[in-house]
Amino acid sequence: MTYPTVWPTEPYRWLPPGMISRIREIATSLGAGTAAIGIAIAVVLPIEGYNIHPSYNYLTSRITVTMGVLVAVCLFGSGIAMLTSRLHVATGYVRNKSAILVRGVEGGTLAGAVFGTCIFLVFHLSEVAGSGRYNSQDRIEVTPGVVMYALLPVLAMILTTVNLVVSHRLLFPTVEKVRKHLARESG
């Protein structure tokens, strides 16, 4: 029994029925949860971004809000991919090509999330650190709201990473894990 890490030659891979139900449960709950968090971050981030950054530095506000929303959309896409991964399993088997495509989508969303988070943090932290240099009234105070604003894209990137790791572990289990699951099912 082999488990492909590249494009498969066989269309299906057999898994125990108990494992299939576990894949469906985890994929549904994690996918729906992270997709909902992605939507919430996409709504909250622009509202907070334009309140935190002063209006004179419109470009920085635009860049941080755009990159933050990009990260939130990547999290939403990752959640939807995780949610649809339950459709790629049937009783007793996993569709190989579909599972590999899910893993590719998860990897792509993680790449976008890492890129967006890095750009977001560079612009946001440089704006906070450099504020008030010329006029003390323009200083951005480090408050819990500013810290939360900085941590929302980081949270989204971490959750996207979790989705990638979990989807890979669910759809491509090791041979030892399958054997342990079979031993538990057979009693």
PDB file of C-alpha atoms in Angstrom, residues 27 31 75-86 88 101-103 105-106 109 163 167 171:
ATOM      1  CA  ALA A  27     -12.647  19.118   7.327  1.00  0.00           C
ATOM      2  CA  GLY A  31     -13.088  24.647   7.072  1.00  0.00           C
ATOM      3  CA  LEU A  75      -7.771  32.465   4.925  1.00  0.00           C
ATOM      4  CA  PHE A  76     -11.306  32.379   3.547  1.00  0.00           C
ATOM      5  CA  GLY A  77     -10.118  30.528   0.421  1.00  0.00           C
ATOM      6  CA  SER A  78      -8.166  28.096   2.572  1.00  0.00           C
ATOM      7  CA  GLY A  79     -11.254  27.462   4.696  1.00  0.00           C
ATOM      8  CA  ILE A  80     -13.390  26.844   1.618  1.00  0.00           C
ATOM      9  CA  ALA A  81     -10.763  24.456   0.208  1.00  0.00           C
ATOM     10  CA  MET A  82     -10.739  22.612   3.528  1.00  0.00           C
ATOM     11  CA  LEU A  83     -14.532  22.550   3.559  1.00  0.00           C
ATOM     12  CA  THR A  84     -14.674  21.095   0.040  1.00  0.00           C
ATOM     13  CA  SER A  85     -12.037  18.480   0.837  1.00  0.00           C
ATOM     14  CA  ARG A  86     -14.779  16.451   2.496  1.00  0.00           C
ATOM     15  CA  HIS A  88     -13.107  14.327  -2.214  1.00  0.00           C
ATOM     16  CA  LEU A 101      -5.494  19.844  -5.906  1.00  0.00           C
ATOM     17  CA  VAL A 102      -6.774  20.683  -2.417  1.00  0.00           C
ATOM     18  CA  ARG A 103      -3.215  20.550  -1.133  1.00  0.00           C
ATOM     19  CA  VAL A 105      -4.884  25.373  -3.206  1.00  0.00           C
ATOM     20  CA  GLU A 106      -3.939  25.298   0.471  1.00  0.00           C
ATOM     21  CA  THR A 109      -3.343  30.461  -0.147  1.00  0.00           C
ATOM     22  CA  ASN A 163      -5.349  24.347   7.341  1.00  0.00           C
ATOM     23  CA  SER A 167      -5.475  18.899   5.108  1.00  0.00           C
ATOM     24  CA  LEU A 171      -5.842  13.416   2.945  1.00  0.00           C
TER      25      LEU A 171
END
